[in-house]
mmCIF file of C-alpha atoms in Angstrom:
data_model
loop_
_atom_site.group_PDB
_atom_site.id
_atom_site.type_symbol
_atom_site.label_atom_id
_atom_site.label_comp_id
_atom_site.label_asym_id
_atom_site.label_seq_id
_atom_site.Cartn_x
_atom_site.Cartn_y
_atom_site.Cartn_z
ATOM 1 C CA MET F 1 -0.015 0.118 0.131
ATOM 2 C CA LYS F 2 1.307 3.285 -0.934
ATOM 3 C CA ILE F 3 0.723 6.369 1.253
ATOM 4 C CA ALA F 4 1.903 9.833 0.517
ATOM 5 C CA PHE F 5 2.388 12.650 2.915
ATOM 6 C CA PRO F 6 2.904 15.910 0.378
ATOM 7 C CA ASP F 7 4.780 18.624 2.179
ATOM 8 C CA GLN F 8 2.029 20.785 1.447
ATOM 9 C CA ILE F 9 -0.512 18.962 3.687
ATOM 10 C CA ILE F 10 1.885 19.197 6.486
ATOM 11 C CA PHE F 11 2.314 22.985 6.019
ATOM 12 C CA HIS F 12 -1.422 23.251 5.501
ATOM 13 C CA ALA F 13 -1.936 21.454 9.200
ATOM 14 C CA LEU F 14 0.461 24.400 10.635
ATOM 15 C CA LEU F 15 -1.644 26.930 8.723
ATOM 16 C CA HIS F 16 -4.931 25.242 10.164
ATOM 17 C CA SER F 17 -3.537 25.693 13.620
ATOM 18 C CA LEU F 18 -2.327 29.446 13.309
ATOM 19 C CA SER F 19 -5.465 31.191 14.118
ATOM 20 C CA PHE F 20 -5.935 28.971 17.152
ATOM 21 C CA MET F 21 -2.185 30.168 17.943
ATOM 22 C CA ALA F 22 -2.827 33.628 17.635
ATOM 23 C CA LEU F 23 -6.402 33.456 19.917
ATOM 24 C CA THR F 24 -4.096 31.763 22.490
ATOM 25 C CA ALA F 25 -1.448 34.178 22.282
ATOM 26 C CA MET F 26 -4.061 36.781 22.973
ATOM 27 C CA VAL F 27 -5.967 35.247 25.795
ATOM 28 C CA TYR F 28 -2.275 34.550 27.232
ATOM 29 C CA GLY F 29 -2.106 38.486 27.104
ATOM 30 C CA VAL F 30 -5.010 39.012 29.146
ATOM 31 C CA LEU F 31 -4.461 36.249 31.844
ATOM 32 C CA ILE F 32 -0.814 37.468 32.622
ATOM 33 C CA ARG F 33 -2.210 41.237 32.924
ATOM 34 C CA HIS F 34 -5.108 40.679 35.433
ATOM 35 C CA ALA F 35 -4.542 37.202 37.191
ATOM 36 C CA SER F 36 -2.273 37.580 40.070
ATOM 37 C CA GLY F 37 -0.269 35.136 41.921
ATOM 38 C CA ARG F 38 2.423 32.961 40.111
ATOM 39 C CA ALA F 39 0.699 29.497 41.043
ATOM 40 C CA LEU F 40 -2.678 30.912 39.887
ATOM 41 C CA ILE F 41 -1.036 32.090 36.453
ATOM 42 C CA SER F 42 0.726 28.826 36.213
ATOM 43 C CA ILE F 43 -2.414 26.663 36.433
ATOM 44 C CA LEU F 44 -4.619 29.276 34.170
ATOM 45 C CA THR F 45 -1.574 28.847 31.394
ATOM 46 C CA GLY F 46 -1.436 25.110 31.626
ATOM 47 C CA LEU F 47 -5.486 25.192 31.031
ATOM 48 C CA LEU F 48 -4.954 27.501 28.208
ATOM 49 C CA PHE F 49 -2.441 25.763 26.297
ATOM 50 C CA GLY F 50 -4.005 22.439 27.023
ATOM 51 C CA VAL F 51 -7.449 23.710 25.803
ATOM 52 C CA GLY F 52 -5.690 25.251 22.815
ATOM 53 C CA ALA F 53 -3.998 21.866 21.819
ATOM 54 C CA ILE F 54 -7.359 20.128 22.035
ATOM 55 C CA LEU F 55 -8.876 23.186 19.726
ATOM 56 C CA VAL F 56 -6.175 22.558 17.169
ATOM 57 C CA MET F 57 -6.769 18.327 17.550
ATOM 58 C CA THR F 58 -10.651 19.347 16.510
ATOM 59 C CA ASP F 59 -9.512 20.568 13.161
ATOM 60 C CA PRO F 60 -6.534 18.463 12.001
ATOM 61 C CA VAL F 61 -5.423 17.653 8.614
ATOM 62 C CA GLU F 62 -5.839 13.993 8.376
ATOM 63 C CA LEU F 63 -3.494 12.102 6.858
ATOM 64 C CA MET F 64 -5.424 8.681 6.488
ATOM 65 C CA SER F 65 -7.935 7.161 8.853
ATOM 66 C CA GLY F 66 -6.781 7.744 12.519
ATOM 67 C CA LEU F 67 -3.469 9.615 11.409
ATOM 68 C CA ILE F 68 -3.694 13.488 12.102
ATOM 69 C CA VAL F 69 -1.537 16.236 11.698
ATOM 70 C CA ASP F 70 -2.050 19.505 13.849
ATOM 71 C CA GLY F 71 -0.304 21.741 16.172
ATOM 72 C CA ARG F 72 -0.762 20.145 19.424
ATOM 73 C CA THR F 73 2.914 19.687 20.600
ATOM 74 C CA ILE F 74 3.770 23.352 19.805
ATOM 75 C CA MET F 75 0.979 24.084 22.070
ATOM 76 C CA VAL F 76 2.169 21.820 24.805
ATOM 77 C CA GLY F 77 5.970 22.878 24.097
ATOM 78 C CA LEU F 78 5.347 26.668 24.940
ATOM 79 C CA ALA F 79 2.982 25.864 27.793
ATOM 80 C CA THR F 80 6.430 25.228 30.295
ATOM 81 C CA PRO F 81 8.295 28.192 29.040
ATOM 82 C CA PHE F 82 5.435 30.750 29.397
ATOM 83 C CA GLY F 83 3.883 28.951 32.407
ATOM 84 C CA GLY F 84 6.441 27.228 34.490
ATOM 85 C CA VAL F 85 6.392 23.205 34.964
ATOM 86 C CA PRO F 86 2.846 22.848 36.459
ATOM 87 C CA ALA F 87 1.179 24.844 33.068
ATOM 88 C CA GLY F 88 3.667 22.408 30.844
ATOM 89 C CA LEU F 89 2.072 18.878 32.852
ATOM 90 C CA ILE F 90 -1.548 20.317 32.947
ATOM 91 C CA ALA F 91 -1.354 21.062 29.210
ATOM 92 C CA GLY F 92 0.316 17.932 28.553
ATOM 93 C CA VAL F 93 -2.452 15.768 30.661
ATOM 94 C CA LEU F 94 -5.029 17.514 28.857
ATOM 95 C CA ALA F 95 -3.752 17.044 25.180
ATOM 96 C CA GLY F 96 -2.320 13.655 25.664
ATOM 97 C CA ALA F 97 -5.793 12.337 27.179
ATOM 98 C CA TYR F 98 -7.943 14.029 24.299
ATOM 99 C CA ARG F 99 -5.493 12.065 21.634
ATOM 100 C CA ALA F 100 -5.781 8.819 23.256
ATOM 101 C CA TRP F 101 -9.758 9.552 23.577
ATOM 102 C CA LEU F 102 -9.659 10.146 19.747
ATOM 103 C CA GLY F 103 -7.838 6.954 19.001
ATOM 104 C CA GLY F 104 -6.697 5.549 15.440
ATOM 105 C CA ALA F 105 -3.966 4.059 14.207
ATOM 106 C CA GLY F 106 -1.906 7.089 15.408
ATOM 107 C CA ALA F 107 -3.303 7.475 18.980
ATOM 108 C CA MET F 108 -0.174 5.398 20.671
ATOM 109 C CA ALA F 109 2.159 7.435 18.866
ATOM 110 C CA GLY F 110 0.413 10.743 19.206
ATOM 111 C CA VAL F 111 0.679 10.561 22.909
ATOM 112 C CA PHE F 112 4.018 9.408 22.734
ATOM 113 C CA GLY F 113 4.801 12.760 20.794
ATOM 114 C CA ILE F 114 3.053 14.872 23.469
ATOM 115 C CA GLY F 115 5.098 13.203 26.221
ATOM 116 C CA ILE F 116 8.545 14.107 24.311
ATOM 117 C CA ALA F 117 7.498 17.620 23.548
ATOM 118 C CA LEU F 118 6.477 18.069 27.053
ATOM 119 C CA LEU F 119 9.929 16.599 28.391
ATOM 120 C CA SER F 120 11.686 19.021 26.057
ATOM 121 C CA SER F 121 10.204 21.894 26.852
ATOM 122 C CA ILE F 122 10.872 20.913 30.609
ATOM 123 C CA LEU F 123 14.391 20.786 29.703
ATOM 124 C CA PHE F 124 14.508 23.864 28.181
ATOM 125 C CA HIS F 125 12.882 25.454 30.653
ATOM 126 C CA ARG F 126 15.237 24.600 33.041
ATOM 127 C CA LEU F 127 18.421 25.647 30.855
ATOM 128 C CA ALA F 128 17.222 28.635 29.173
ATOM 129 C CA SER F 129 17.082 32.386 30.581
ATOM 130 C CA GLN F 130 14.364 34.598 29.751
ATOM 131 C CA ARG F 131 15.186 37.880 28.247
ATOM 132 C CA GLU F 132 12.885 40.657 30.181
ATOM 133 C CA GLY F 133 10.443 38.056 30.230
ATOM 134 C CA GLY F 134 10.464 36.943 26.778
ATOM 135 C CA TYR F 135 12.823 34.746 24.676
ATOM 136 C CA SER F 136 15.245 35.554 21.845
ATOM 137 C CA LEU F 137 14.831 34.098 18.202
ATOM 138 C CA LYS F 138 17.913 31.808 18.822
ATOM 139 C CA GLN F 139 16.385 30.636 21.785
ATOM 140 C CA LEU F 140 13.034 29.633 20.366
ATOM 141 C CA VAL F 141 14.416 27.976 17.378
ATOM 142 C CA LEU F 142 16.262 26.117 19.892
ATOM 143 C CA LEU F 143 12.634 25.332 21.536
ATOM 144 C CA GLY F 144 11.098 24.609 18.313
ATOM 145 C CA SER F 145 14.451 21.930 17.322
ATOM 146 C CA MET F 146 13.770 20.050 20.877
ATOM 147 C CA VAL F 147 10.156 19.850 20.563
ATOM 148 C CA ALA F 148 10.591 18.660 16.829
ATOM 149 C CA ALA F 149 11.933 15.555 18.663
ATOM 150 C CA SER F 150 8.599 14.420 19.348
ATOM 151 C CA GLY F 151 8.679 13.271 15.194
ATOM 152 C CA VAL F 152 10.260 10.156 16.431
ATOM 153 C CA ASN F 153 6.810 9.102 18.077
ATOM 154 C CA ALA F 154 6.622 7.732 14.159
ATOM 155 C CA LEU F 155 8.897 4.752 15.533
ATOM 156 C CA ILE F 156 5.688 3.275 16.972
ATOM 157 C CA LEU F 157 3.646 3.248 13.982
ATOM 158 C CA PRO F 158 2.712 0.517 11.717
ATOM 159 C CA GLN F 159 5.550 -0.216 9.372
ATOM 160 C CA PRO F 160 4.380 0.548 6.445
ATOM 161 C CA ILE F 161 3.216 4.152 7.700
ATOM 162 C CA MET F 162 6.546 4.528 9.877
ATOM 163 C CA PHE F 163 8.795 4.138 6.825
ATOM 164 C CA THR F 164 6.548 6.196 4.545
ATOM 165 C CA PHE F 165 6.502 8.988 7.447
ATOM 166 C CA LEU F 166 10.386 8.992 8.195
ATOM 167 C CA ASN F 167 10.798 9.326 4.608
ATOM 168 C CA GLU F 168 8.483 11.839 3.271
ATOM 169 C CA ALA F 169 6.791 13.656 6.422
ATOM 170 C CA LEU F 170 9.712 13.987 9.180
ATOM 171 C CA VAL F 171 11.586 16.970 7.498
ATOM 172 C CA PRO F 172 8.753 18.860 6.564
ATOM 173 C CA LEU F 173 6.765 18.071 10.060
ATOM 174 C CA THR F 174 10.139 19.223 11.913
ATOM 175 C CA ILE F 175 10.429 22.962 9.862
ATOM 176 C CA ALA F 176 6.377 23.287 10.678
ATOM 177 C CA ASN F 177 7.226 22.428 14.374
ATOM 178 C CA ILE F 178 10.198 24.756 14.619
ATOM 179 C CA SER F 179 8.220 27.519 12.634
ATOM 180 C CA GLY F 180 5.333 26.840 14.625
ATOM 181 C CA ILE F 181 7.213 27.280 17.779
ATOM 182 C CA VAL F 182 9.360 30.625 16.813
ATOM 183 C CA ILE F 183 5.992 32.228 15.442
ATOM 184 C CA LEU F 184 3.628 31.451 18.383
ATOM 185 C CA GLY F 185 6.609 31.965 20.987
ATOM 186 C CA THR F 186 7.257 35.160 19.428
ATOM 187 C CA PHE F 187 3.973 36.415 20.005
ATOM 188 C CA LEU F 188 3.836 35.228 23.527
ATOM 189 C CA SER F 189 7.226 36.792 24.063
ATOM 190 C CA ARG F 190 6.071 40.297 22.952
ATOM 191 C CA GLU F 191 2.617 39.642 25.119
ATOM 192 C CA ARG F 192 4.938 38.954 28.105
ATOM 193 C CA LEU F 193 7.515 41.981 27.489
ATOM 194 C CA SER F 194 4.263 44.350 26.738
ATOM 195 C CA ALA F 195 2.810 43.279 30.230
ATOM 196 C CA ASN F 196 5.940 43.554 32.018
ATOM 197 C CA SER F 197 6.223 47.051 30.465
ATOM 198 C CA GLU F 198 2.835 48.128 31.652
ATOM 199 C CA LYS F 199 3.484 46.854 35.098
ATOM 200 C CA TRP F 200 6.624 48.823 35.549
ATOM 201 C CA LEU F 201 4.905 52.082 34.370
ATOM 202 C CA ARG F 202 2.242 51.578 36.771
ATOM 203 C CA SER F 203 4.954 51.058 39.464
ATOM 204 C CA VAL F 204 6.453 54.206 38.436
ATOM 205 C CA ALA F 205 3.130 56.098 38.405
ATOM 206 C CA PHE F 206 1.952 54.765 41.745
ATOM 207 C CA THR F 207 4.766 53.707 43.938
ATOM 208 C CA ASP F 208 7.195 56.006 45.739
ATOM 209 C CA SER F 209 10.785 54.948 44.258
ATOM 210 C CA LEU F 210 12.474 55.380 47.724
ATOM 211 C CA THR F 211 10.318 53.544 49.938
ATOM 212 C CA GLY F 212 8.266 51.475 47.662
ATOM 213 C CA LEU F 213 4.850 52.779 49.252
ATOM 214 C CA SER F 214 2.304 54.061 47.423
ATOM 215 C CA ASN F 215 2.884 57.882 46.137
ATOM 216 C CA ARG F 216 0.644 60.664 46.787
ATOM 217 C CA ARG F 217 -1.222 59.877 43.551
ATOM 218 C CA ALA F 218 -2.049 56.439 44.522
ATOM 219 C CA PHE F 219 -2.830 57.104 47.751
ATOM 220 C CA LEU F 220 -5.680 59.641 46.893
ATOM 221 C CA THR F 221 -7.032 57.442 44.591
ATOM 222 C CA ALA F 222 -7.433 54.860 47.557
ATOM 223 C CA LEU F 223 -8.671 57.661 49.651
ATOM 224 C CA ARG F 224 -11.334 58.750 47.273
ATOM 225 C CA GLY F 225 -12.560 55.252 46.847
ATOM 226 C CA SER F 226 -12.765 54.628 50.460
ATOM 227 C CA PHE F 227 -14.543 57.934 51.013
ATOM 228 C CA GLN F 228 -17.408 56.836 48.239
ATOM 229 C CA ASP F 229 -17.489 53.614 49.851
ATOM 230 C CA ALA F 230 -18.254 55.163 53.143
ATOM 231 C CA LEU F 231 -20.709 57.621 51.382
ATOM 232 C CA LYS F 232 -22.569 54.504 49.905
ATOM 233 C CA TYR F 233 -22.442 51.568 52.649
ATOM 234 C CA ASN F 234 -21.913 53.741 55.468
ATOM 235 C CA ARG F 235 -18.895 52.032 56.241
ATOM 236 C CA PRO F 236 -16.560 54.052 58.599
ATOM 237 C CA PHE F 237 -12.525 54.584 58.215
ATOM 238 C CA SER F 238 -9.611 56.831 59.523
ATOM 239 C CA LEU F 239 -7.146 58.586 58.032
ATOM 240 C CA LEU F 240 -3.593 59.128 59.351
ATOM 241 C CA LEU F 241 -1.266 62.124 58.381
ATOM 242 C CA ILE F 242 1.873 61.119 59.947
ATOM 243 C CA ASP F 243 5.234 63.791 59.894
ATOM 244 C CA CYS F 244 8.687 62.455 60.790
ATOM 245 C CA ASP F 245 9.856 65.462 63.751
ATOM 246 C CA ASN F 246 12.712 67.424 62.912
ATOM 247 C CA PHE F 247 13.448 65.654 59.972
ATOM 248 C CA LYS F 248 15.521 68.538 58.568
ATOM 249 C CA LYS F 249 17.936 67.853 61.721
ATOM 250 C CA VAL F 250 18.440 64.167 60.640
ATOM 251 C CA ASN F 251 19.582 65.181 57.097
ATOM 252 C CA ASP F 252 21.760 68.062 58.382
ATOM 253 C CA THR F 253 23.367 66.096 61.368
ATOM 254 C CA TYR F 254 23.872 62.724 59.545
ATOM 255 C CA GLY F 255 23.482 63.809 55.763
ATOM 256 C CA HIS F 256 20.568 62.976 53.184
ATOM 257 C CA GLU F 257 21.968 59.082 52.757
ATOM 258 C CA CYS F 258 20.869 58.535 56.208
ATOM 259 C CA GLY F 259 17.967 60.805 55.802
ATOM 260 C CA ASP F 260 16.566 58.432 53.146
ATOM 261 C CA LYS F 261 17.632 55.518 55.377
ATOM 262 C CA THR F 262 15.264 57.065 58.064
ATOM 263 C CA LEU F 263 12.604 57.395 55.606
ATOM 264 C CA ILE F 264 12.918 53.802 54.741
ATOM 265 C CA HIS F 265 12.791 52.340 58.318
ATOM 266 C CA LEU F 266 9.719 54.593 58.832
ATOM 267 C CA ALA F 267 8.063 53.020 55.877
ATOM 268 C CA ARG F 268 8.767 49.504 57.088
ATOM 269 C CA ILE F 269 7.460 50.357 60.176
ATOM 270 C CA PHE F 270 4.367 51.581 58.909
ATOM 271 C CA GLU F 271 3.808 48.483 56.784
ATOM 272 C CA ALA F 272 4.260 46.032 59.393
ATOM 273 C CA GLU F 273 1.985 47.919 61.709
ATOM 274 C CA ILE F 274 -1.124 48.189 58.913
ATOM 275 C CA GLY F 275 -0.602 44.638 57.556
ATOM 276 C CA GLN F 276 -3.221 43.673 55.289
ATOM 277 C CA HIS F 277 -5.885 46.048 56.959
ATOM 278 C CA GLY F 278 -5.358 49.483 55.101
ATOM 279 C CA VAL F 279 -3.307 51.518 52.866
ATOM 280 C CA VAL F 280 0.271 53.331 53.603
ATOM 281 C CA GLY F 281 1.839 55.862 51.412
ATOM 282 C CA ARG F 282 4.236 58.583 51.313
ATOM 283 C CA PHE F 283 2.583 61.795 50.862
ATOM 284 C CA GLY F 284 5.875 63.886 50.182
ATOM 285 C CA GLY F 285 9.206 64.572 51.874
ATOM 286 C CA GLU F 286 8.819 63.121 55.433
ATOM 287 C CA GLU F 287 5.199 63.059 55.462
ATOM 288 C CA PHE F 288 3.374 59.903 55.492
ATOM 289 C CA THR F 289 -0.174 58.804 54.990
ATOM 290 C CA MET F 290 -2.408 55.934 56.391
ATOM 291 C CA LEU F 291 -5.892 54.722 55.699
ATOM 292 C CA LEU F 292 -7.362 52.597 58.263
ATOM 293 C CA GLN F 293 -10.377 50.294 57.074
ATOM 294 C CA HIS F 294 -13.120 50.173 59.597
ATOM 295 C CA ASP F 295 -12.107 51.888 62.365
ATOM 296 C CA ASN F 296 -13.990 54.012 64.416
ATOM 297 C CA LYS F 297 -12.164 57.233 65.898
ATOM 298 C CA ALA F 298 -11.231 55.888 69.323
ATOM 299 C CA ASN F 299 -9.407 52.732 67.613
ATOM 300 C CA ALA F 300 -7.877 54.889 64.761
ATOM 301 C CA ILE F 301 -6.087 57.332 67.809
ATOM 302 C CA LEU F 302 -5.118 54.174 69.875
ATOM 303 C CA LYS F 303 -3.777 52.674 66.726
ATOM 304 C CA ALA F 304 -1.946 56.004 66.197
ATOM 305 C CA ASP F 305 -0.644 56.365 69.576
ATOM 306 C CA HIS F 306 0.769 52.823 69.164
ATOM 307 C CA ILE F 307 2.326 53.517 65.800
ATOM 308 C CA ARG F 308 3.915 56.693 67.654
ATOM 309 C CA LYS F 309 5.260 54.579 70.281
ATOM 310 C CA THR F 310 6.710 52.050 68.226
ATOM 311 C CA VAL F 311 8.779 54.351 66.164
ATOM 312 C CA GLU F 312 9.594 56.163 69.512
ATOM 313 C CA ASP F 313 11.433 52.686 70.593
ATOM 314 C CA ALA F 314 12.753 51.532 67.241
ATOM 315 C CA ALA F 315 16.224 53.223 66.750
ATOM 316 C CA LEU F 316 17.660 53.142 63.162
ATOM 317 C CA HIS F 317 20.909 51.207 63.192
ATOM 318 C CA THR F 318 23.863 52.533 60.295
ATOM 319 C CA ASP F 319 27.038 51.802 60.047
ATOM 320 C CA GLU F 320 28.180 54.475 61.957
ATOM 321 C CA ASP F 321 25.288 55.940 63.977
ATOM 322 C CA ILE F 322 22.317 55.119 65.868
ATOM 323 C CA ILE F 323 19.281 57.217 64.858
ATOM 324 C CA HIS F 324 16.487 58.039 67.000
ATOM 325 C CA VAL F 325 13.277 59.739 65.816
ATOM 326 C CA THR F 326 10.047 60.284 66.471
ATOM 327 C CA VAL F 327 6.650 61.248 64.788
ATOM 328 C CA SER F 328 3.478 63.397 65.066
ATOM 329 C CA ILE F 329 0.103 61.993 63.930
ATOM 330 C CA GLY F 330 -2.961 63.895 62.658
ATOM 331 C CA VAL F 331 -6.053 61.498 62.948
ATOM 332 C CA THR F 332 -9.450 62.155 61.137
ATOM 333 C CA THR F 333 -12.061 59.581 60.962
ATOM 334 C CA TRP F 334 -15.263 59.678 58.112
ATOM 335 C CA SER F 335 -18.274 61.507 58.847
ATOM 336 C CA PRO F 336 -20.863 62.570 56.681
ATOM 337 C CA ILE F 337 -19.715 66.167 57.334
ATOM 338 C CA PHE F 338 -17.005 66.198 54.899
ATOM 339 C CA ALA F 339 -17.824 67.206 51.593
ATOM 340 C CA ASP F 340 -15.091 65.307 49.770
ATOM 341 C CA ALA F 341 -11.675 62.851 50.599
ATOM 342 C CA GLU F 342 -9.756 66.415 50.129
ATOM 343 C CA ASP F 343 -11.926 67.916 52.959
ATOM 344 C CA MET F 344 -10.952 64.884 55.318
ATOM 345 C CA LEU F 345 -7.417 65.428 54.052
ATOM 346 C CA ARG F 346 -7.195 69.075 55.066
ATOM 347 C CA SER F 347 -8.980 68.117 58.590
ATOM 348 C CA ALA F 348 -6.165 65.352 59.248
ATOM 349 C CA ASP F 349 -3.630 68.460 58.477
ATOM 350 C CA ARG F 350 -4.982 70.408 61.053
ATOM 351 C CA HIS F 351 -5.142 68.022 63.634
ATOM 352 C CA LEU F 352 -1.200 67.308 62.566
ATOM 353 C CA TYR F 353 -0.584 71.143 62.856
ATOM 354 C CA LYS F 354 -1.817 70.923 66.593
ATOM 355 C CA ALA F 355 0.264 67.765 67.186
ATOM 356 C CA LYS F 356 3.118 69.716 66.151
ATOM 357 C CA GLU F 357 2.052 72.968 68.347
ATOM 358 C CA ARG F 358 1.891 70.493 71.551
ATOM 359 C CA GLY F 359 5.594 69.549 71.181
ATOM 360 C CA ARG F 360 5.788 66.735 68.728
ATOM 361 C CA ASN F 361 5.950 63.408 69.351
ATOM 362 C CA CYS F 362 2.164 63.087 69.738
ATOM 363 C CA VAL F 363 -1.321 62.204 68.510
ATOM 364 C CA GLU F 364 -3.981 64.604 68.030
ATOM 365 C CA PRO F 365 -6.820 64.424 68.743
ATOM 366 C CA THR F 366 -5.802 62.540 72.287
ATOM 367 C CA ILE F 367 -7.970 59.745 73.234
ATOM 368 C CA THR F 368 -8.942 61.935 76.358
ATOM 369 C CA HIS F 369 -10.040 64.801 74.185
ATOM 370 C CA HIS F 370 -12.081 62.264 72.004
ATOM 371 C CA PHE F 371 -13.684 60.874 75.115
ATOM 372 C CA ILE F 372 -14.665 64.065 76.517
ATOM 373 C CA SER F 373 -16.104 65.569 73.494
ATOM 374 C CA ASN F 374 -18.441 62.760 72.914
ATOM 375 C CA ASN F 375 -19.306 62.400 76.808
ATOM 376 C CA PRO F 376 -20.533 65.856 78.035
ATOM 377 C CA PHE F 377 -21.359 64.119 81.462
ATOM 378 C CA SER F 378 -17.608 63.399 82.143
ATOM 379 C CA SER F 379 -15.872 65.659 84.488
ATOM 380 C CA ARG F 380 -12.364 64.418 83.763
ATOM 381 C CA SER F 381 -9.323 66.828 83.239
ATOM 382 C CA VAL F 382 -7.965 66.653 79.635
ATOM 383 C CA ASP F 383 -4.833 65.698 80.899
ATOM 384 C CA THR F 384 -6.367 62.357 82.779
ATOM 385 C CA PRO F 385 -6.468 59.453 80.603
ATOM 386 C CA PRO F 386 -9.938 57.707 80.180
ATOM 387 C CA SER F 387 -10.400 54.024 81.158
ATOM 388 C CA LEU F 388 -10.796 51.977 77.826
ATOM 389 C CA GLU F 389 -12.251 48.698 79.434
#
């Protein structure tokens, strides 16, 4: 029996797969821009490439009954380099299971080829280094050559088919595999590079370069969002405006490098104090801001005073000096009397100014002031702190 595999059929199979490859690249771009967490991205990438491999097998070029040619090894081969080993394993299992389910004369060889493509991509992933998130043309050609080794699956085909396949189809199929890896790999690399650039631009736009905290723009966005939520859901939150006392003296005494280290030192303390329950930002210079979600005024003042004490007790050790700093904090809590987020910010600023006037290293208003202002029957002295039991 004479079986022919014209080159045009092999490359027609690649062209059949190109639309699915383009769709895969587009969805991958959306995925890496919006999914969070390496593990989740790896799982979703595996599912994407696994489904992509299945889709190309739904529209293959059939060489003979049960023997099909498509871009499944291209999909499986790219899953690991662009999603990690878990992604490759997920894609390989999905593709292999579907090919086995299709059955036919080439089913066993097809599953075997998927396995070789998977192992080749894992080896490549271990050896190759990404260039700013993507792969170079040389690296993609190497990956394509390694994945093309899946062509040895022809060795387990029935002999008449095997000899014809090796003589007439192996070379064009190898070229098609390498071409497909290069084409789709280039698209995927560009998507990843573009996503990384967008993340970097967002980081520059919304992150303070010295401390890594939210910058003024990002914090104001968060403040306005919290303000709107409070209006809509009557959900209280508090705003802290924090200023490092006598910071100019730190710069003049120890130098600007130590001044920068002091700001970073404060930023780490504020991050540790707020945890996942709010937002902390550097508002400018030595001034920081903090949002405390779902906190009433009494709790916010207590939290602010705890932060003040933590800063006072936490010395900064440099190579040559031990630097002690203190902070003054103005506290305000949302209420319907505020016209907008900026009005709240002005209120916090007024409280901060009062804290500075009181001699620095203090919180304004104090818990005593708050207690008395909300308890008209209290006869406590302003200087006597109330029981908070």
